[in-house]
Amino acid sequence: MGNFFIIDAHSHLWLRQETSWDGKEIRSLKNGRSIFLGEEVQMIPPFIIDGRNTAEVFLSNMDYAQVSAAVVVQEFIDGIQNDYLAEVSRNYPERFFVFGMADYLKDGFYEKAESLLDNGFKGLAIPGHRLLGRPLDDDEMMRMFHLMEEREALLSITLADGDKQVEEMERVIGKCPDLKIAIGHLGMANPPATPCWENDSWRRQILLAKHDKVMIETGGITWLYNSEFYPFPSAVCAIREAAGLVGMEKLMWGSDYPRTITAITYRMSYDFIIKSDELTDEEKRLLLGDNARRFYGFSNLIDLPYIKNMSE
């Protein structure tokens, strides 16, 4: 787009949701709906009538929105998707960086993590906010992190709100200083009613990116500020505050596709940044693509033309 490429640093793909969380069912239905923790919800846009959140549908959205590449992370609430994401990586190596995931809820996950790295995954994802009963720096976790550091594999991790897991992450970083880490959801920035920039515990999480190998991505920021809605002025303020703490070169845009585009279009998930007067052109270039290209090692990015809407 224009003089820079756009890269989505936080998205999800699955063939079907068929899992549970905290003893409650999560299951794909039709017309974009799912049973989620005992409630029927609009999980993905209604035009995805078969419940299959596939790479091909995402690529259609990416091409339309001029997003050259995307990072695909994993979450327990979607079920483990390693087999499908390995296929996605094989089929579209220039468009997607995919993360593997082991079942960290059970002891003995190290062997699975090692197998994922042996079989071509370049990174592992951890929904850390769902592991509050398991220290992120326990013996098995640290064994895995040392392996990842040795293999130059990347870590994508979402932490619990505020600073609940910051001390654990500080110990991980201290023991594995060369492990490349992307922390998700802009530190779970607070909604507009309780501004994150007034929250010292949120600031402590963002400050983890002061470490050389640590980055922050904004996946789901339009969900966190959904009550405010487009053009999400408080989300822009949160991004500005985070940049003030660690520098814009430490931040990456992420959409949290596809759940976030039940409320907005995929293009709108970054368009509010493009249109903001609070960020410079250089800051937008770094946030929307350059930082992610450097961190994830994307090359040969596709330059996508703007296709005029029939209604324009």
PDB file of C-alpha atoms in Angstrom:
ATOM      1  CA  MET A   1       0.000   0.000   0.000  1.00  0.00           C
ATOM      2  CA  GLY A   2       1.535   3.300  -1.043  1.00  0.00           C
ATOM      3  CA  ASN A   3       5.167   3.351   0.038  1.00  0.00           C
ATOM      4  CA  PHE A   4       4.983   0.559   2.629  1.00  0.00           C
ATOM      5  CA  PHE A   5       3.668  -2.968   3.113  1.00  0.00           C
ATOM      6  CA  ILE A   6       0.998  -3.873   5.677  1.00  0.00           C
ATOM      7  CA  ILE A   7       1.476  -6.997   7.814  1.00  0.00           C
ATOM      8  CA  ASP A   8      -1.071  -8.341  10.295  1.00  0.00           C
ATOM      9  CA  ALA A   9       0.843  -9.544  13.382  1.00  0.00           C
ATOM     10  CA  HIS A  10      -2.067 -11.324  15.113  1.00  0.00           C
ATOM     11  CA  SER A  11      -4.716 -13.481  13.456  1.00  0.00           C
ATOM     12  CA  HIS A  12      -6.374 -16.897  13.804  1.00  0.00           C
ATOM     13  CA  LEU A  13      -7.316 -19.696  11.418  1.00  0.00           C
ATOM     14  CA  TRP A  14      -9.140 -22.974  11.958  1.00  0.00           C
ATOM     15  CA  LEU A  15     -11.028 -25.578   9.982  1.00  0.00           C
ATOM     16  CA  ARG A  16     -13.504 -26.107  12.782  1.00  0.00           C
ATOM     17  CA  GLN A  17     -13.826 -25.223  16.438  1.00  0.00           C
ATOM     18  CA  GLU A  18     -14.419 -28.376  18.407  1.00  0.00           C
ATOM     19  CA  THR A  19     -13.087 -28.043  21.928  1.00  0.00           C
ATOM     20  CA  SER A  20     -13.987 -26.885  25.441  1.00  0.00           C
ATOM     21  CA  TRP A  21     -12.763 -24.466  28.048  1.00  0.00           C
ATOM     22  CA  ASP A  22     -13.336 -24.696  31.796  1.00  0.00           C
ATOM     23  CA  GLY A  23     -15.668 -27.625  31.168  1.00  0.00           C
ATOM     24  CA  LYS A  24     -17.877 -25.692  28.728  1.00  0.00           C
ATOM     25  CA  GLU A  25     -18.324 -26.554  25.066  1.00  0.00           C
ATOM     26  CA  ILE A  26     -16.968 -24.554  22.117  1.00  0.00           C
ATOM     27  CA  ARG A  27     -18.280 -25.771  18.769  1.00  0.00           C
ATOM     28  CA  SER A  28     -18.760 -24.338  15.271  1.00  0.00           C
ATOM     29  CA  LEU A  29     -22.308 -24.016  13.967  1.00  0.00           C
ATOM     30  CA  LYS A  30     -23.468 -22.581  10.632  1.00  0.00           C
ATOM     31  CA  ASN A  31     -23.641 -18.977   9.380  1.00  0.00           C
ATOM     32  CA  GLY A  32     -20.605 -17.905  11.391  1.00  0.00           C
ATOM     33  CA  ARG A  33     -22.066 -18.843  14.742  1.00  0.00           C
ATOM     34  CA  SER A  34     -20.573 -21.014  17.463  1.00  0.00           C
ATOM     35  CA  ILE A  35     -21.534 -22.458  20.789  1.00  0.00           C
ATOM     36  CA  PHE A  36     -19.105 -20.623  23.064  1.00  0.00           C
ATOM     37  CA  LEU A  37     -19.002 -21.525  26.756  1.00  0.00           C
ATOM     38  CA  GLY A  38     -22.647 -22.576  26.690  1.00  0.00           C
ATOM     39  CA  GLU A  39     -23.909 -19.590  24.694  1.00  0.00           C
ATOM     40  CA  GLU A  40     -24.610 -19.188  20.985  1.00  0.00           C
ATOM     41  CA  VAL A  41     -22.542 -16.286  19.636  1.00  0.00           C
ATOM     42  CA  GLN A  42     -21.616 -14.769  16.283  1.00  0.00           C
ATOM     43  CA  MET A  43     -18.022 -15.991  16.325  1.00  0.00           C
ATOM     44  CA  ILE A  44     -17.106 -15.041  12.755  1.00  0.00           C
ATOM     45  CA  PRO A  45     -18.849 -13.095   9.956  1.00  0.00           C
ATOM     46  CA  PRO A  46     -22.159 -14.605   8.799  1.00  0.00           C
ATOM     47  CA  PHE A  47     -20.979 -15.036   5.221  1.00  0.00           C
ATOM     48  CA  ILE A  48     -18.675 -17.836   6.445  1.00  0.00           C
ATOM     49  CA  ILE A  49     -21.666 -20.161   6.377  1.00  0.00           C
ATOM     50  CA  ASP A  50     -19.825 -23.460   6.943  1.00  0.00           C
ATOM     51  CA  GLY A  51     -17.883 -22.380  10.041  1.00  0.00           C
ATOM     52  CA  ARG A  52     -14.548 -22.958   8.272  1.00  0.00           C
ATOM     53  CA  ASN A  53     -12.228 -20.052   9.032  1.00  0.00           C
ATOM     54  CA  THR A  54      -9.811 -20.892   6.234  1.00  0.00           C
ATOM     55  CA  ALA A  55      -6.667 -19.347   4.799  1.00  0.00           C
ATOM     56  CA  GLU A  56      -8.418 -18.864   1.470  1.00  0.00           C
ATOM     57  CA  VAL A  57     -11.192 -16.726   2.957  1.00  0.00           C
ATOM     58  CA  PHE A  58      -8.614 -14.765   4.918  1.00  0.00           C
ATOM     59  CA  LEU A  59      -6.476 -14.237   1.818  1.00  0.00           C
ATOM     60  CA  SER A  60      -9.492 -12.796   0.025  1.00  0.00           C
ATOM     61  CA  ASN A  61      -9.905 -10.293   2.879  1.00  0.00           C
ATOM     62  CA  MET A  62      -6.164  -9.582   2.925  1.00  0.00           C
ATOM     63  CA  ASP A  63      -6.012  -8.954  -0.821  1.00  0.00           C
ATOM     64  CA  TYR A  64      -9.002  -6.606  -0.671  1.00  0.00           C
ATOM     65  CA  ALA A  65      -7.534  -4.717   2.305  1.00  0.00           C
ATOM     66  CA  GLN A  66      -4.027  -4.696   0.780  1.00  0.00           C
ATOM     67  CA  VAL A  67      -2.483  -6.677   3.635  1.00  0.00           C
ATOM     68  CA  SER A  68       0.564  -8.440   2.233  1.00  0.00           C
ATOM     69  CA  ALA A  69       1.165 -11.035   4.959  1.00  0.00           C
ATOM     70  CA  ALA A  70      -0.200 -12.230   8.292  1.00  0.00           C
ATOM     71  CA  VAL A  71       1.004 -13.930  11.456  1.00  0.00           C
ATOM     72  CA  VAL A  72      -1.283 -16.730  12.663  1.00  0.00           C
ATOM     73  CA  VAL A  73      -1.244 -17.442  16.395  1.00  0.00           C
ATOM     74  CA  GLN A  74      -3.226 -20.027  18.367  1.00  0.00           C
ATOM     75  CA  GLU A  75      -5.609 -19.987  21.333  1.00  0.00           C
ATOM     76  CA  PHE A  76      -7.034 -22.801  23.463  1.00  0.00           C
ATOM     77  CA  ILE A  77     -10.594 -21.606  22.800  1.00  0.00           C
ATOM     78  CA  ASP A  78     -10.196 -22.467  19.100  1.00  0.00           C
ATOM     79  CA  GLY A  79      -8.708 -25.904  19.692  1.00  0.00           C
ATOM     80  CA  ILE A  80      -5.173 -26.855  18.710  1.00  0.00           C
ATOM     81  CA  GLN A  81      -4.785 -26.304  14.941  1.00  0.00           C
ATOM     82  CA  ASN A  82      -1.244 -27.527  14.272  1.00  0.00           C
ATOM     83  CA  ASP A  83      -2.106 -29.885  11.413  1.00  0.00           C
ATOM     84  CA  TYR A  84      -4.067 -27.275   9.508  1.00  0.00           C
ATOM     85  CA  LEU A  85      -1.566 -24.476  10.096  1.00  0.00           C
ATOM     86  CA  ALA A  86       1.299 -26.674   8.867  1.00  0.00           C
ATOM     87  CA  GLU A  87      -0.700 -27.107   5.652  1.00  0.00           C
ATOM     88  CA  VAL A  88      -1.302 -23.346   5.432  1.00  0.00           C
ATOM     89  CA  SER A  89       2.419 -22.690   5.801  1.00  0.00           C
ATOM     90  CA  ARG A  90       3.256 -25.176   3.051  1.00  0.00           C
ATOM     91  CA  ASN A  91       0.651 -23.751   0.674  1.00  0.00           C
ATOM     92  CA  TYR A  92       1.260 -20.036   1.289  1.00  0.00           C
ATOM     93  CA  PRO A  93       4.813 -19.608   2.631  1.00  0.00           C
ATOM     94  CA  GLU A  94       5.109 -15.978   1.471  1.00  0.00           C
ATOM     95  CA  ARG A  95       1.797 -14.883   2.984  1.00  0.00           C
ATOM     96  CA  PHE A  96       1.699 -16.510   6.425  1.00  0.00           C
ATOM     97  CA  PHE A  97       3.959 -17.016   9.453  1.00  0.00           C
ATOM     98  CA  VAL A  98       2.228 -19.658  11.577  1.00  0.00           C
ATOM     99  CA  PHE A  99       2.781 -20.599  15.224  1.00  0.00           C
ATOM    100  CA  GLY A 100       2.475 -24.101  16.624  1.00  0.00           C
ATOM    101  CA  MET A 101       0.958 -24.789  20.024  1.00  0.00           C
ATOM    102  CA  ALA A 102       1.275 -27.592  22.579  1.00  0.00           C
ATOM    103  CA  ASP A 103      -1.152 -28.415  25.380  1.00  0.00           C
ATOM    104  CA  TYR A 104       0.555 -26.474  28.145  1.00  0.00           C
ATOM    105  CA  LEU A 105      -2.269 -27.320  30.528  1.00  0.00           C
ATOM    106  CA  LYS A 106      -0.804 -30.808  30.958  1.00  0.00           C
ATOM    107  CA  ASP A 107       2.657 -31.848  32.099  1.00  0.00           C
ATOM    108  CA  GLY A 108       4.789 -33.451  29.398  1.00  0.00           C
ATOM    109  CA  PHE A 109       4.155 -30.851  26.686  1.00  0.00           C
ATOM    110  CA  TYR A 110       7.888 -30.380  26.035  1.00  0.00           C
ATOM    111  CA  GLU A 111       8.077 -33.373  23.703  1.00  0.00           C
ATOM    112  CA  LYS A 112       5.208 -32.051  21.583  1.00  0.00           C
ATOM    113  CA  ALA A 113       6.798 -28.601  21.443  1.00  0.00           C
ATOM    114  CA  GLU A 114      10.091 -30.126  20.338  1.00  0.00           C
ATOM    115  CA  SER A 115       8.285 -32.158  17.673  1.00  0.00           C
ATOM    116  CA  LEU A 116       6.572 -29.028  16.316  1.00  0.00           C
ATOM    117  CA  LEU A 117       9.919 -27.292  15.945  1.00  0.00           C
ATOM    118  CA  ASP A 118      11.426 -30.424  14.379  1.00  0.00           C
ATOM    119  CA  ASN A 119       8.610 -30.439  11.830  1.00  0.00           C
ATOM    120  CA  GLY A 120       9.011 -26.931  10.514  1.00  0.00           C
ATOM    121  CA  PHE A 121       7.217 -24.542  12.878  1.00  0.00           C
ATOM    122  CA  LYS A 122       9.334 -21.429  13.381  1.00  0.00           C
ATOM    123  CA  GLY A 123       7.571 -20.375  16.558  1.00  0.00           C
ATOM    124  CA  LEU A 124       5.275 -21.475  19.373  1.00  0.00           C
ATOM    125  CA  ALA A 125       2.228 -19.654  20.736  1.00  0.00           C
ATOM    126  CA  ILE A 126       1.222 -19.608  24.393  1.00  0.00           C
ATOM    127  CA  PRO A 127      -2.135 -18.250  25.623  1.00  0.00           C
ATOM    128  CA  GLY A 128      -0.452 -17.290  28.870  1.00  0.00           C
ATOM    129  CA  HIS A 129      -3.511 -15.535  30.258  1.00  0.00           C
ATOM    130  CA  ARG A 130      -5.179 -18.974  30.442  1.00  0.00           C
ATOM    131  CA  LEU A 131      -2.299 -20.489  32.430  1.00  0.00           C
ATOM    132  CA  LEU A 132      -2.559 -18.526  35.663  1.00  0.00           C
ATOM    133  CA  GLY A 133      -2.240 -21.784  37.628  1.00  0.00           C
ATOM    134  CA  ARG A 134       1.043 -22.638  35.906  1.00  0.00           C
ATOM    135  CA  PRO A 135       4.108 -20.385  36.353  1.00  0.00           C
ATOM    136  CA  LEU A 136       5.509 -19.307  33.003  1.00  0.00           C
ATOM    137  CA  ASP A 137       9.005 -19.928  34.353  1.00  0.00           C
ATOM    138  CA  ASP A 138       8.511 -23.428  35.803  1.00  0.00           C
ATOM    139  CA  ASP A 139      11.012 -26.151  34.922  1.00  0.00           C
ATOM    140  CA  GLU A 140       9.234 -27.545  31.854  1.00  0.00           C
ATOM    141  CA  MET A 141       8.437 -24.113  30.446  1.00  0.00           C
ATOM    142  CA  MET A 142      12.044 -22.998  30.881  1.00  0.00           C
ATOM    143  CA  ARG A 143      13.296 -26.167  29.229  1.00  0.00           C
ATOM    144  CA  MET A 144      11.085 -25.348  26.240  1.00  0.00           C
ATOM    145  CA  PHE A 145      12.164 -21.695  26.166  1.00  0.00           C
ATOM    146  CA  HIS A 146      15.837 -22.667  26.173  1.00  0.00           C
ATOM    147  CA  LEU A 147      15.177 -25.017  23.246  1.00  0.00           C
ATOM    148  CA  MET A 148      13.366 -22.239  21.373  1.00  0.00           C
ATOM    149  CA  GLU A 149      16.227 -19.834  22.042  1.00  0.00           C
ATOM    150  CA  GLU A 150      18.710 -22.411  20.755  1.00  0.00           C
ATOM    151  CA  ARG A 151      16.622 -23.060  17.612  1.00  0.00           C
ATOM    152  CA  GLU A 152      15.970 -19.306  17.071  1.00  0.00           C
ATOM    153  CA  ALA A 153      12.231 -19.992  17.270  1.00  0.00           C
ATOM    154  CA  LEU A 154       9.850 -17.132  18.108  1.00  0.00           C
ATOM    155  CA  LEU A 155       7.439 -16.976  21.034  1.00  0.00           C
ATOM    156  CA  SER A 156       3.979 -15.424  20.751  1.00  0.00           C
ATOM    157  CA  ILE A 157       2.387 -14.971  24.153  1.00  0.00           C
ATOM    158  CA  THR A 158      -0.665 -13.230  25.545  1.00  0.00           C
ATOM    159  CA  LEU A 159      -0.397 -12.296  29.218  1.00  0.00           C
ATOM    160  CA  ALA A 160      -3.125 -11.750  31.778  1.00  0.00           C
ATOM    161  CA  ASP A 161      -4.360  -8.201  32.373  1.00  0.00           C
ATOM    162  CA  GLY A 162      -1.936  -5.801  33.950  1.00  0.00           C
ATOM    163  CA  ASP A 163       1.172  -7.093  35.686  1.00  0.00           C
ATOM    164  CA  LYS A 164      -0.095 -10.460  36.985  1.00  0.00           C
ATOM    165  CA  GLN A 165       2.531 -12.359  34.964  1.00  0.00           C
ATOM    166  CA  VAL A 166       5.120  -9.631  34.420  1.00  0.00           C
ATOM    167  CA  GLU A 167       7.545 -10.874  37.084  1.00  0.00           C
ATOM    168  CA  GLU A 168       7.401 -14.386  35.608  1.00  0.00           C
ATOM    169  CA  MET A 169       8.143 -12.990  32.145  1.00  0.00           C
ATOM    170  CA  GLU A 170      11.009 -10.904  33.506  1.00  0.00           C
ATOM    171  CA  ARG A 171      12.569 -14.107  34.844  1.00  0.00           C
ATOM    172  CA  VAL A 172      12.027 -15.877  31.496  1.00  0.00           C
ATOM    173  CA  ILE A 173      13.658 -12.992  29.618  1.00  0.00           C
ATOM    174  CA  GLY A 174      16.527 -12.874  32.096  1.00  0.00           C
ATOM    175  CA  LYS A 175      17.275 -16.568  31.581  1.00  0.00           C
ATOM    176  CA  CYS A 176      16.655 -16.529  27.796  1.00  0.00           C
ATOM    177  CA  PRO A 177      17.811 -13.068  26.666  1.00  0.00           C
ATOM    178  CA  ASP A 178      18.016 -14.104  22.987  1.00  0.00           C
ATOM    179  CA  LEU A 179      14.494 -15.536  22.797  1.00  0.00           C
ATOM    180  CA  LYS A 180      12.418 -13.376  20.438  1.00  0.00           C
ATOM    181  CA  ILE A 181       9.047 -12.648  22.072  1.00  0.00           C
ATOM    182  CA  ALA A 182       5.873 -10.975  20.800  1.00  0.00           C
ATOM    183  CA  ILE A 183       3.428 -10.002  23.556  1.00  0.00           C
ATOM    184  CA  GLY A 184      -0.177  -9.794  22.386  1.00  0.00           C
ATOM    185  CA  HIS A 185      -3.207  -7.531  22.638  1.00  0.00           C
ATOM    186  CA  LEU A 186      -1.230  -4.383  23.541  1.00  0.00           C
ATOM    187  CA  GLY A 187      -0.966  -5.718  27.066  1.00  0.00           C
ATOM    188  CA  MET A 188      -4.774  -6.159  27.219  1.00  0.00           C
ATOM    189  CA  ALA A 189      -5.259  -2.390  27.139  1.00  0.00           C
ATOM    190  CA  ASN A 190      -8.242  -1.214  29.172  1.00  0.00           C
ATOM    191  CA  PRO A 191     -11.439   0.045  27.524  1.00  0.00           C
ATOM    192  CA  PRO A 192     -12.124   3.803  27.370  1.00  0.00           C
ATOM    193  CA  ALA A 193     -13.899   3.976  30.747  1.00  0.00           C
ATOM    194  CA  THR A 194     -10.626   3.067  32.511  1.00  0.00           C
ATOM    195  CA  PRO A 195      -7.781   4.448  30.358  1.00  0.00           C
ATOM    196  CA  CYS A 196      -4.761   2.149  30.279  1.00  0.00           C
ATOM    197  CA  TRP A 197      -2.375   5.093  30.465  1.00  0.00           C
ATOM    198  CA  GLU A 198      -3.619   5.688  34.015  1.00  0.00           C
ATOM    199  CA  ASN A 199      -2.885   2.048  34.925  1.00  0.00           C
ATOM    200  CA  ASP A 200       0.616   1.377  36.273  1.00  0.00           C
ATOM    201  CA  SER A 201       0.188  -2.394  35.989  1.00  0.00           C
ATOM    202  CA  TRP A 202      -0.567  -2.070  32.242  1.00  0.00           C
ATOM    203  CA  ARG A 203       2.486   0.129  31.822  1.00  0.00           C
ATOM    204  CA  ARG A 204       4.640  -2.536  33.522  1.00  0.00           C
ATOM    205  CA  GLN A 205       3.550  -5.101  30.939  1.00  0.00           C
ATOM    206  CA  ILE A 206       4.296  -2.765  28.035  1.00  0.00           C
ATOM    207  CA  LEU A 207       7.723  -1.990  29.528  1.00  0.00           C
ATOM    208  CA  LEU A 208       8.711  -5.626  28.959  1.00  0.00           C
ATOM    209  CA  ALA A 209       9.446  -4.436  25.407  1.00  0.00           C
ATOM    210  CA  LYS A 210      12.360  -2.418  26.786  1.00  0.00           C
ATOM    211  CA  HIS A 211      14.216  -5.717  26.491  1.00  0.00           C
ATOM    212  CA  ASP A 212      16.038  -6.048  23.187  1.00  0.00           C
ATOM    213  CA  LYS A 213      14.213  -9.111  21.802  1.00  0.00           C
ATOM    214  CA  VAL A 214      10.684  -8.278  23.009  1.00  0.00           C
ATOM    215  CA  MET A 215       7.941  -6.708  20.875  1.00  0.00           C
ATOM    216  CA  ILE A 216       4.301  -5.764  21.544  1.00  0.00           C
ATOM    217  CA  GLU A 217       1.489  -6.358  19.042  1.00  0.00           C
ATOM    218  CA  THR A 218      -1.966  -4.801  19.089  1.00  0.00           C
ATOM    219  CA  GLY A 219      -4.065  -7.861  18.153  1.00  0.00           C
ATOM    220  CA  GLY A 220      -7.689  -7.349  19.173  1.00  0.00           C
ATOM    221  CA  ILE A 221      -7.395  -3.654  19.972  1.00  0.00           C
ATOM    222  CA  THR A 222     -10.646  -2.936  18.101  1.00  0.00           C
ATOM    223  CA  TRP A 223     -12.295  -5.565  20.316  1.00  0.00           C
ATOM    224  CA  LEU A 224     -10.848  -4.017  23.486  1.00  0.00           C
ATOM    225  CA  TYR A 225     -12.267  -0.643  22.370  1.00  0.00           C
ATOM    226  CA  ASN A 226     -15.415  -1.974  20.720  1.00  0.00           C
ATOM    227  CA  SER A 227     -17.642   0.043  23.074  1.00  0.00           C
ATOM    228  CA  GLU A 228     -16.140   3.205  21.625  1.00  0.00           C
ATOM    229  CA  PHE A 229     -16.222   1.916  18.017  1.00  0.00           C
ATOM    230  CA  TYR A 230     -14.635   3.308  14.873  1.00  0.00           C
ATOM    231  CA  PRO A 231     -12.437   5.371  14.615  1.00  0.00           C
ATOM    232  CA  PHE A 232     -11.358   4.172  18.095  1.00  0.00           C
ATOM    233  CA  PRO A 233      -9.711   7.394  19.369  1.00  0.00           C
ATOM    234  CA  SER A 234      -8.823   5.862  22.741  1.00  0.00           C
ATOM    235  CA  ALA A 235      -7.141   2.936  20.987  1.00  0.00           C
ATOM    236  CA  VAL A 236      -4.941   5.433  19.163  1.00  0.00           C
ATOM    237  CA  CYS A 237      -4.174   7.067  22.529  1.00  0.00           C
ATOM    238  CA  ALA A 238      -3.202   3.653  23.940  1.00  0.00           C
ATOM    239  CA  ILE A 239      -0.866   3.050  20.998  1.00  0.00           C
ATOM    240  CA  ARG A 240       0.658   6.506  21.475  1.00  0.00           C
ATOM    241  CA  GLU A 241       1.140   5.850  25.196  1.00  0.00           C
ATOM    242  CA  ALA A 242       2.815   2.489  24.533  1.00  0.00           C
ATOM    243  CA  ALA A 243       5.074   4.108  21.936  1.00  0.00           C
ATOM    244  CA  GLY A 244       6.019   6.739  24.484  1.00  0.00           C
ATOM    245  CA  LEU A 245       7.093   3.990  26.877  1.00  0.00           C
ATOM    246  CA  VAL A 246       9.079   1.733  24.534  1.00  0.00           C
ATOM    247  CA  GLY A 247       9.251   3.434  21.115  1.00  0.00           C
ATOM    248  CA  MET A 248       7.109   2.916  18.028  1.00  0.00           C
ATOM    249  CA  GLU A 249       9.770   0.581  16.639  1.00  0.00           C
ATOM    250  CA  LYS A 250       8.670  -1.946  19.306  1.00  0.00           C
ATOM    251  CA  LEU A 251       4.992  -2.058  18.294  1.00  0.00           C
ATOM    252  CA  MET A 252       3.238  -4.099  15.598  1.00  0.00           C
ATOM    253  CA  TRP A 253      -0.336  -3.863  14.353  1.00  0.00           C
ATOM    254  CA  GLY A 254      -2.547  -6.958  14.648  1.00  0.00           C
ATOM    255  CA  SER A 255      -6.219  -7.451  13.846  1.00  0.00           C
ATOM    256  CA  ASP A 256      -7.241 -10.574  15.825  1.00  0.00           C
ATOM    257  CA  TYR A 257      -9.052 -11.714  12.648  1.00  0.00           C
ATOM    258  CA  PRO A 258     -11.671 -13.168  12.284  1.00  0.00           C
ATOM    259  CA  ARG A 259     -13.565 -12.485  15.515  1.00  0.00           C
ATOM    260  CA  THR A 260     -13.050  -8.728  15.341  1.00  0.00           C
ATOM    261  CA  ILE A 261     -14.611  -8.442  11.887  1.00  0.00           C
ATOM    262  CA  THR A 262     -18.072  -9.410  13.076  1.00  0.00           C
ATOM    263  CA  ALA A 263     -18.331  -5.754  14.156  1.00  0.00           C
ATOM    264  CA  ILE A 264     -16.175  -4.040  11.525  1.00  0.00           C
ATOM    265  CA  THR A 265     -14.632  -4.842   8.162  1.00  0.00           C
ATOM    266  CA  TYR A 266     -11.091  -6.169   7.980  1.00  0.00           C
ATOM    267  CA  ARG A 267      -9.847  -2.942   6.386  1.00  0.00           C
ATOM    268  CA  MET A 268     -11.363  -0.932   9.258  1.00  0.00           C
ATOM    269  CA  SER A 269      -9.183  -2.878  11.713  1.00  0.00           C
ATOM    270  CA  TYR A 270      -6.214  -0.789  10.559  1.00  0.00           C
ATOM    271  CA  ASP A 271      -7.872   2.053   8.632  1.00  0.00           C
ATOM    272  CA  PHE A 272      -8.416   4.000  11.869  1.00  0.00           C
ATOM    273  CA  ILE A 273      -4.619   4.118  12.217  1.00  0.00           C
ATOM    274  CA  ILE A 274      -4.108   5.268   8.628  1.00  0.00           C
ATOM    275  CA  LYS A 275      -6.631   8.089   9.080  1.00  0.00           C
ATOM    276  CA  SER A 276      -5.424   9.233  12.501  1.00  0.00           C
ATOM    277  CA  ASP A 277      -3.794  12.659  12.805  1.00  0.00           C
ATOM    278  CA  GLU A 278      -2.157  11.531  16.071  1.00  0.00           C
ATOM    279  CA  LEU A 279       0.510   9.439  14.313  1.00  0.00           C
ATOM    280  CA  THR A 280       3.127  10.501  11.786  1.00  0.00           C
ATOM    281  CA  ASP A 281       3.536   8.787   8.431  1.00  0.00           C
ATOM    282  CA  GLU A 282       6.767   7.226   9.672  1.00  0.00           C
ATOM    283  CA  GLU A 283       5.064   5.894  12.815  1.00  0.00           C
ATOM    284  CA  LYS A 284       2.286   4.384  10.705  1.00  0.00           C
ATOM    285  CA  ARG A 285       4.844   2.726   8.426  1.00  0.00           C
ATOM    286  CA  LEU A 286       6.632   1.151  11.395  1.00  0.00           C
ATOM    287  CA  LEU A 287       3.475   0.063  13.207  1.00  0.00           C
ATOM    288  CA  LEU A 288       1.591  -1.315  10.214  1.00  0.00           C
ATOM    289  CA  GLY A 289       4.326  -3.316   8.565  1.00  0.00           C
ATOM    290  CA  ASP A 290       8.008  -2.505   8.842  1.00  0.00           C
ATOM    291  CA  ASN A 291       8.411  -3.681  12.434  1.00  0.00           C
ATOM    292  CA  ALA A 292       6.675  -6.995  11.722  1.00  0.00           C
ATOM    293  CA  ARG A 293       8.642  -7.537   8.517  1.00  0.00           C
ATOM    294  CA  ARG A 294      11.874  -7.161  10.477  1.00  0.00           C
ATOM    295  CA  PHE A 295      10.766  -9.222  13.491  1.00  0.00           C
ATOM    296  CA  TYR A 296       9.262 -12.164  11.585  1.00  0.00           C
ATOM    297  CA  GLY A 297      11.682 -12.102   8.688  1.00  0.00           C
ATOM    298  CA  PHE A 298       9.132 -11.653   5.913  1.00  0.00           C
ATOM    299  CA  SER A 299      10.651 -11.283   2.449  1.00  0.00           C
ATOM    300  CA  ASN A 300       9.263 -11.199  -1.092  1.00  0.00           C
ATOM    301  CA  LEU A 301       6.140  -9.424   0.140  1.00  0.00           C
ATOM    302  CA  ILE A 302       3.359  -9.043  -2.402  1.00  0.00           C
ATOM    303  CA  ASP A 303       2.457  -5.496  -3.441  1.00  0.00           C
ATOM    304  CA  LEU A 304      -1.331  -5.404  -3.634  1.00  0.00           C
ATOM    305  CA  PRO A 305      -3.112  -2.804  -5.778  1.00  0.00           C
ATOM    306  CA  TYR A 306      -6.089  -0.817  -4.561  1.00  0.00           C
ATOM    307  CA  ILE A 307      -9.265  -2.110  -6.187  1.00  0.00           C
ATOM    308  CA  LYS A 308     -11.975   0.509  -6.396  1.00  0.00           C
ATOM    309  CA  ASN A 309     -15.319  -0.338  -4.827  1.00  0.00           C
ATOM    310  CA  MET A 310     -18.222  -0.423  -7.250  1.00  0.00           C
ATOM    311  CA  SER A 311     -20.067   2.004  -4.933  1.00  0.00           C
ATOM    312  CA  GLU A 312     -17.330   4.662  -5.086  1.00  0.00           C
TER     313      GLU A 312
END
